[in-house]
Amino acid sequence: MKLTLLLLTAVFLQVSATSEAQPITFSGKNVPMEKVFSVIREQTGFLVVYNVALLKDIRKVSVDAHNMQLETFLELTFREQPLKYVIRNNTILVTGKPRPSQLSGDGEQQLAAAPPAVLKGIVVNEKGEPLPGVTILLKGSSRGAVTDNEGAFSFTAGAEGNAVLIVQMIGYIRQEIAVNGRSHLQITLRADVHNLENVTISTGYKKIPKYQLTGAASLVTQKEYDQRVAVTGNFLESLEGKVPGLVYNSQSGELSIRGVSTFDAVKKPLIVVDGFPTEIDLNTINPIDIVSISVLRDAAAAAIYGVRASNGVIVVETKRGKSGKARLSMRATTAFQESPDFGYLRFAGAQEFVSLQEAVFRRTKPDESAYIAYGRPMSPAMAILFDEQQKRITPAAARQKLDSLGGSDNTQEYKNLFYRTRMASNVNLDISGGNERSTYLLGVNYIAEQPVNNRSKNNQLILNIANTYQLSKRLKMDFRGVYAHAVSENGTTAPLTDFYPYEKLADANGIPLAVAQGTNREYLNFGVSRLRNNRLLAVGLYDQLYYPYRELTANTTKTKTNTFRAQARVEGKINEWMSAEAGGNYELQQGVQNNLLDEQSYTVRKLLNLKATKGPDGRALFIDIPQGNILRRTDQKVLNYTLRAQLNFDNRSARSLHEVSGILGAEQRKTTGESYLNSYFGYDPQSLLSRPVNMQRATLYGNAAFPDVTQFGGGMTLTEYLNETSSDRRFLSWYAQGTYIYNSKYIVTGSYRIDQSNLFGVDPKYKFRPLWSAGGAWRLHMENFLKDVSWISELKLNATTGFNGNVPVSNNGAFLILASQLNNMFEISQPSNYVITPENQSLRWETTQTYNLRLDYGFFNNRLFGSLDYYHKKTKDVFGQYDADPTSGFNQYNANTATIRNSGIDLLISSVNLRNRRFEWRTSLTASLNNNKVLAVKAGEYKTSEDITSARINRQGYPMDAIFSYNYGGLTDKGKPFVYDTKGGRHILDFYGNAVVDVAFEDLIYNGTTTPKYVLGLNNQFSIGDFDLSFLFMYYGGHIMRVEPPNPANLGSYGTMLLKGSSDYWKQPGDELRTNIPGIAPGTLQDPYYFPSYARYGYRYASEFVRRADYIRLRDLIITYNPKFNFIRRMGLSQTQLRLQGQNLFYYTFSGNDIDPDAIDRVSGVRRLPQRPLYSISLFTNF
């Protein structure tokens, strides 16, 4: 803490010193002016712009300067020379002094005398923002100007009709523009993002010129990021295809950089916003406010973040105010997306479903008396078949009813009742301005979304402020604040598998109808026949039937979230090469979720029936739990803060052969989370009143008073209605980072960090283990042997190594973690505790050592540029579950259990294919290859082969998320499924029978991993006149997915939804030659055609149902119109754009099927609803 206090104090030292102008140290006799200008550029970074012809007859100068201020140095060297200069921002414009015959100048804008034709204009960037400090020169003369703070310029240019202007500024592409007789010009400069000299990467702790980096870091500029509109506020979507090694699935939200290297720890990259890690909802980051995103991928780039950096770091920089008059920017977007395509799920239609139910009924010959005795529910088709079986109706009548039932498919009705077209709108306004002393930015963003689910909506308002203050010549302050308010409302959308495909969900008047049972709902907890339900109603209990459409309004959830983020940073300049800064951020996110369960909701009706008692008259009384609504209110809070103090130094020798820069600092971080669930029974939303609950009796198991209720329910799970959780993570860190550069060619970097945390044990061997990195770079293009190779613009070789760390998730750490409950297995419920995680004082953070080789290249004046990386990551001490000593009383505990390797290649190729005044074509290709392997793992053995085939497996010698399958042999002549072992033996599986039949791990087939190995992003951009066109293709490959096969067993008495083709199962001997689908097993063990239900796993998880998951997707297609009508300029508008965008328009799978690999559980093969195309129209403009 003494170091922290010292650094905090250092900020305020020497703030009274004078001028912060750049110093010059140089001594020489009879030195040409070209050399003087070169010294200025090398020692100050200022650009000196001049016409070479001006120096033709200029005399040489002699000067002896030591730490001389720039302006003094210029006055000394320009004395008695026929030259003058103007300094604007970081540009020095040198022109000739006017001859006596010429007109006098008009201030700093009038830099040279000329004929009385005044040329005016404004220079802006691609966002329409004014650019101060741009040099405007009249080609072939010394006349020109430098733009002011408003980007405006004006000078007497002469009357030549064919005049050409040279427009240039550091960091932007030089342009030559023909005047063509115009008196007012609007000039747009494009950022030169491909020149390493002009690009800076933000690590969060400091900004570093990209050419000084030795590690693997990618920069996504504002122009590249803004190429796609993030309609609903998720900024991560816009990174896909722009950063090699980054994999993002917008449907699942999975994000990784260079593979995943952990089992149970944090898997996503660390997100840093304006220099500080964030722990709150990423949707509170307004994508429109982002100006750049730096992605740090290896140890040298990310190790400064220590135990948070193993998965990479994403550093987001947001807007700040710019000096000049106030400017207003507006963006508005409207988008829509079609309702889901349920045909993709390939569920069997009503006719096939009825046909299979009939086949199962006639095969298994169920007993109606068992259904009646236990009140078991039966489907409408089964009720018809029982009527026929008991001769209550004729076979002909049964056939007519079954055919009618098969013609009543409810998929379209379900879609109309529960789904709709998704609509979203996004409006953003921000105003910025300021002067040399302070700048400001105020912004507001509003998103209104009508999701695809009926009875749901999402709204979010974000307010942000970004101010900078130049408190003195040596002291400046930066402040940023964000407030976000989000509200969402959702009804309960019943899944399509909750009912049979022929059951109507509402009558002609829209009144909800009951269904026989949810086809995914288990008998003991939910099922009840209509006969049994009538008995419940007769004694005053609630209707226990399930009404899916009623749940849409009877079970609703409303969530309100308020988020506040503030950060401040003060920087003081100690001397010319050292500064100190102190700052921090504070984040608070508070949310309230109200789940209102109406008295007529299924949950409340079931719970009240479970807890009813019997009155003297035999009718139900509701005493332990009061009648009425139930409100479940969850209060959540996340609080995060970071305090940081840091010294910055940047020192160069007089001749600029040596450069040394770096940082030294300390920081403290804390993140806490709290969640409180409270429930209010008998709740009245009008009066806000509720009634008490007898909690001890409410948690008892079953209902002895009403046996009809006891059969289908147990006790109330306490944590569903009352719960409390909390977490507390603390870190104290010391860090240092340095860079040494010799002769601008050879670069050496290093970093060192020590992290202390309450998440780890106290074993001294691990407590002070440092995380460090080292790297070197060689700028080959600056060597003499390559200087004459004109087509090489950039060529830089980098090599790095280092260690990063990772931390465990919430229920994981060095300490004993307990949970409390009321034990409902006793007559009187008793409080009790159970252990979630046993303590482990030897637990230490995961460490990842990374080696990285990188080549940065640029050819043909950076018309072709990019990078190539090879990396090797080895992660040790991976968190996982480890088998405990049985005498300890625990089965497993959290420990450091595994070692994982990730290695691969990242490639970036960008090119400017064609460019002229009216047309430009750019291409960017990102490619990554990742090979993942579990090198060692200590874990418990799997009990059965089904445990392996039905899950993602992390096993030694294989990649993470590996898939293993049975060597399925097909069917016997009696329709029984069997599998092969490695010796060719046949096995009909039975895991839980009297005689277990299983195969060994070696008998299973390794199919591959569900994680993509190869990722390609191909982006093409065309500019044709006033129109821009771009499209992004994404390729993911090298991974596999399981496909769920048709299976008539999914029907069962209470089964799951059937897939199309399930009726093509084995029915009689000989069918095994045409189908692999097992038959329907008879109901008796003695039947020769009987086989255990577990045998079907050999078919369900057969290797033949594993497919390649490779696919290509047209991720987006964007057309932008940039109107340049005069009336737009006269209205005070600039850089107006109209944009049309389509996302997820097309995909192609290489496995020759219609499955979207992003819309499927790649292990089970169960399909999910895919993303439909999203269309949007946007308007951008500046005032």
XYZ file of N, CA and C in Angstrom, residues 29-131:
309
model
N 26.818 22.164 -36.852
C 27.274 23.330 -37.594
C 27.017 23.107 -39.077
N 26.571 24.197 -39.730
C 26.291 24.149 -41.172
C 25.418 22.943 -41.537
N 24.320 22.890 -40.836
C 23.399 21.774 -41.032
C 22.313 22.173 -42.023
N 22.016 21.308 -43.042
C 20.919 21.637 -43.974
C 19.584 21.684 -43.228
N 18.648 22.468 -43.742
C 17.330 22.576 -43.103
C 16.583 21.242 -43.136
N 16.860 20.422 -44.167
C 16.216 19.112 -44.191
C 16.567 18.311 -42.940
N 17.824 18.424 -42.493
C 18.256 17.717 -41.283
C 17.554 18.280 -40.050
N 17.378 19.591 -40.024
C 16.682 20.213 -38.906
C 15.253 19.685 -38.824
N 14.598 19.621 -39.972
C 13.214 19.119 -39.977
C 13.164 17.649 -39.553
N 14.173 16.877 -39.939
C 14.203 15.467 -39.551
C 14.369 15.324 -38.042
N 15.209 16.170 -37.442
C 15.401 16.118 -35.992
C 14.100 16.457 -35.277
N 13.404 17.482 -35.785
C 12.116 17.863 -35.170
C 11.142 16.687 -35.207
N 11.040 16.049 -36.353
C 10.105 14.925 -36.473
C 10.474 13.786 -35.539
N 11.771 13.450 -35.457
C 12.196 12.304 -34.662
C 12.040 12.550 -33.162
N 12.298 13.804 -32.731
C 12.287 14.067 -31.286
C 10.929 14.521 -30.763
N 10.073 15.016 -31.631
C 8.770 15.514 -31.146
C 7.593 14.747 -31.714
N 7.804 14.056 -32.840
C 6.679 13.390 -33.476
C 5.859 14.309 -34.352
N 6.220 15.602 -34.433
C 5.474 16.534 -35.261
C 5.788 16.292 -36.739
N 4.772 16.471 -37.568
C 4.950 16.374 -39.014
C 5.347 17.739 -39.556
N 6.429 17.796 -40.321
C 6.875 19.037 -40.949
C 6.553 18.954 -42.432
N 5.711 19.862 -42.879
C 5.249 19.861 -44.270
C 5.850 21.062 -44.990
N 6.483 20.796 -46.129
C 7.107 21.889 -46.876
C 7.257 21.466 -48.326
N 7.465 22.465 -49.184
C 7.750 22.239 -50.595
C 9.255 22.182 -50.759
N 9.745 21.082 -51.323
C 11.203 20.902 -51.449
C 11.844 22.066 -52.198
N 11.102 22.640 -53.156
C 11.667 23.739 -53.943
C 12.001 24.945 -53.073
N 11.310 25.108 -51.965
C 11.576 26.245 -51.080
C 12.977 26.189 -50.485
N 13.554 25.008 -50.345
C 14.831 24.842 -49.670
C 16.011 24.852 -50.637
N 15.725 25.144 -51.897
C 16.770 25.038 -52.908
C 17.949 25.968 -52.615
N 17.684 27.207 -52.276
C 18.755 28.184 -52.056
C 18.820 28.640 -50.604
N 18.283 27.835 -49.686
C 18.281 28.195 -48.274
C 19.651 27.900 -47.675
N 20.165 28.845 -46.893
C 21.486 28.640 -46.308
C 21.410 27.646 -45.143
N 22.533 27.013 -44.878
C 22.617 26.082 -43.770
C 22.663 26.834 -42.452
N 22.347 26.107 -41.373
C 22.275 26.748 -40.062
C 23.196 26.037 -39.087
N 23.609 26.812 -38.083
C 24.380 26.250 -36.965
C 23.580 26.476 -35.695
N 23.483 25.426 -34.886
C 22.636 25.525 -33.710
C 23.196 24.643 -32.598
N 23.014 25.070 -31.368
C 23.414 24.291 -30.199
C 22.274 24.397 -29.189
N 21.415 23.361 -29.135
C 20.213 23.411 -28.297
C 20.218 22.226 -27.334
N 19.875 22.518 -26.076
C 19.781 21.466 -25.065
C 18.460 21.643 -24.324
N 17.547 20.668 -24.506
C 16.197 20.739 -23.920
C 15.529 22.074 -24.228
N 15.717 22.534 -25.449
C 15.127 23.800 -25.887
C 13.674 23.574 -26.309
N 12.793 24.495 -25.920
C 11.404 24.380 -26.317
C 11.275 24.465 -27.830
N 10.275 23.798 -28.384
C 10.135 23.681 -29.828
C 10.048 25.040 -30.498
N 9.192 25.908 -29.992
C 9.003 27.202 -30.651
C 10.281 28.027 -30.609
N 11.032 27.955 -29.495
C 12.308 28.663 -29.419
C 13.290 28.106 -30.439
N 13.290 26.786 -30.570
C 14.174 26.140 -31.540
C 13.822 26.562 -32.964
N 12.533 26.652 -33.262
C 12.102 27.068 -34.595
C 12.490 28.525 -34.870
N 12.288 29.395 -33.900
C 12.655 30.800 -34.089
C 14.149 30.948 -34.342
N 14.944 30.134 -33.634
C 16.387 30.200 -33.802
C 16.815 29.744 -35.191
N 16.275 28.639 -35.660
C 16.700 28.086 -36.951
C 16.084 28.823 -38.139
N 14.931 29.487 -37.943
C 14.287 30.194 -39.047
C 14.763 31.658 -39.131
N 15.624 32.089 -38.176
C 16.084 33.476 -38.162
C 16.861 33.773 -39.442
N 16.513 34.901 -40.064
C 17.174 35.374 -41.293
C 17.007 34.411 -42.457
N 15.991 33.556 -42.390
C 15.678 32.680 -43.510
C 14.410 33.216 -44.206
N 14.290 33.029 -45.515
C 13.078 33.497 -46.225
C 11.916 32.515 -46.047
N 11.760 32.037 -44.821
C 10.741 31.039 -44.526
C 9.938 31.478 -43.312
N 8.722 30.971 -43.223
C 7.940 31.127 -42.012
C 7.190 29.821 -41.753
N 6.653 29.720 -40.549
C 6.006 28.463 -40.171
C 4.738 28.755 -39.380
N 3.856 27.768 -39.383
C 2.637 27.781 -38.573
C 2.511 26.412 -37.910
N 2.221 26.390 -36.584
C 2.033 25.144 -35.843
C 0.554 24.961 -35.557
N 0.014 23.872 -36.002
C -1.371 23.502 -35.692
C -1.404 22.043 -35.263
N -1.834 21.825 -34.027
C -1.850 20.477 -33.462
C -0.455 19.866 -33.593
N -0.290 18.786 -34.284
C 1.016 18.132 -34.406
C 1.627 18.328 -35.794
N 1.263 19.421 -36.447
C 1.752 19.682 -37.796
C 2.428 21.052 -37.841
N 3.585 21.104 -38.501
C 4.300 22.369 -38.733
C 4.295 22.594 -40.237
N 3.638 23.647 -40.684
C 3.571 23.981 -42.116
C 4.602 25.064 -42.403
N 5.542 24.769 -43.310
C 6.611 25.697 -43.678
C 6.302 26.271 -45.048
N 6.288 27.598 -45.149
C 6.031 28.279 -46.433
C 7.023 29.416 -46.592
N 7.046 29.965 -47.779
C 7.927 31.103 -48.033
C 7.316 32.399 -47.539
N 8.209 33.319 -47.114
C 7.714 34.625 -46.693
C 7.238 35.398 -47.921
N 6.149 36.198 -47.789
C 5.639 36.952 -48.940
C 6.630 38.019 -49.391
N 6.697 38.180 -50.733
C 7.522 39.247 -51.275
C 6.789 40.571 -51.111
N 7.505 41.642 -51.144
C 6.850 42.943 -50.953
C 5.719 43.207 -51.926
N 5.806 42.618 -53.132
C 4.776 42.881 -54.131
C 3.498 42.108 -53.884
N 3.579 41.132 -52.991
C 2.413 40.293 -52.753
C 1.497 40.906 -51.716
N 0.262 40.465 -51.731
C -0.715 40.946 -50.767
C -0.339 40.449 -49.378
N -0.725 41.211 -48.380
C -0.472 40.768 -47.013
C -1.406 39.626 -46.656
N -1.001 38.809 -45.699
C -1.791 37.644 -45.284
C -2.973 38.023 -44.442
N -3.897 37.087 -44.311
C -5.079 37.303 -43.482
C -5.017 36.388 -42.269
N -4.025 36.619 -41.409
C -3.891 35.789 -40.202
C -3.197 34.486 -40.518
N -3.335 33.564 -39.630
C -2.653 32.277 -39.765
C -3.197 31.463 -40.925
N -4.440 31.665 -41.299
C -4.963 30.897 -42.424
C -4.341 31.382 -43.731
N -3.930 32.706 -43.831
C -3.346 33.228 -45.061
C -1.848 33.041 -44.981
N -1.338 31.944 -45.545
C 0.062 31.575 -45.368
C 0.956 32.077 -46.502
N 0.400 32.476 -47.592
C 1.220 32.987 -48.691
C 0.392 33.908 -49.559
N 1.007 34.939 -50.104
C 0.269 35.866 -50.953
C -0.022 35.222 -52.284
N -1.114 35.652 -52.929
C -1.530 35.047 -54.192
C -2.556 35.950 -54.851
N -2.921 35.667 -56.083
C -3.993 36.423 -56.734
C -5.267 36.350 -55.912
N -6.122 37.307 -56.008
C -7.265 37.456 -55.095
C -8.418 36.512 -55.380
N -8.141 35.184 -55.413
C -9.215 34.186 -55.507
C -9.151 33.345 -54.240
N -10.167 33.485 -53.383
C -10.155 32.824 -52.078
C -10.815 31.452 -52.185
N -10.098 30.431 -51.696
C -10.624 29.071 -51.678
C -10.909 28.699 -50.234
N -12.139 28.241 -49.989
C -12.553 27.857 -48.645
C -13.022 26.410 -48.655
N -13.079 25.845 -47.461
C -13.575 24.476 -47.375
C -13.532 23.947 -45.963
N -13.917 22.700 -45.836
C -13.888 22.012 -44.546
C -13.397 20.596 -44.792
N -12.603 20.092 -43.852
C -12.068 18.737 -43.938
C -12.646 17.931 -42.780
N -13.214 16.782 -43.124
C -13.822 15.920 -42.102
C -13.284 14.508 -42.267
N -13.490 13.704 -41.206
C -13.152 12.290 -41.307
C -14.344 11.528 -41.874
N -14.226 10.220 -41.889
C -15.284 9.409 -42.500
C -16.573 9.408 -41.696
N -16.520 9.870 -40.461
C -17.731 9.975 -39.645
C -18.347 11.358 -39.728
N -17.769 12.235 -40.565
C -18.298 13.582 -40.690
C -17.813 14.528 -39.619
N -16.842 14.097 -38.812
C -16.326 14.948 -37.738
C -15.189 15.809 -38.282
N -15.155 17.101 -37.893
C -14.119 18.003 -38.421
C -12.729 17.565 -37.982
N -11.763 17.776 -38.854
C -10.377 17.412 -38.566
C -9.533 18.671 -38.464
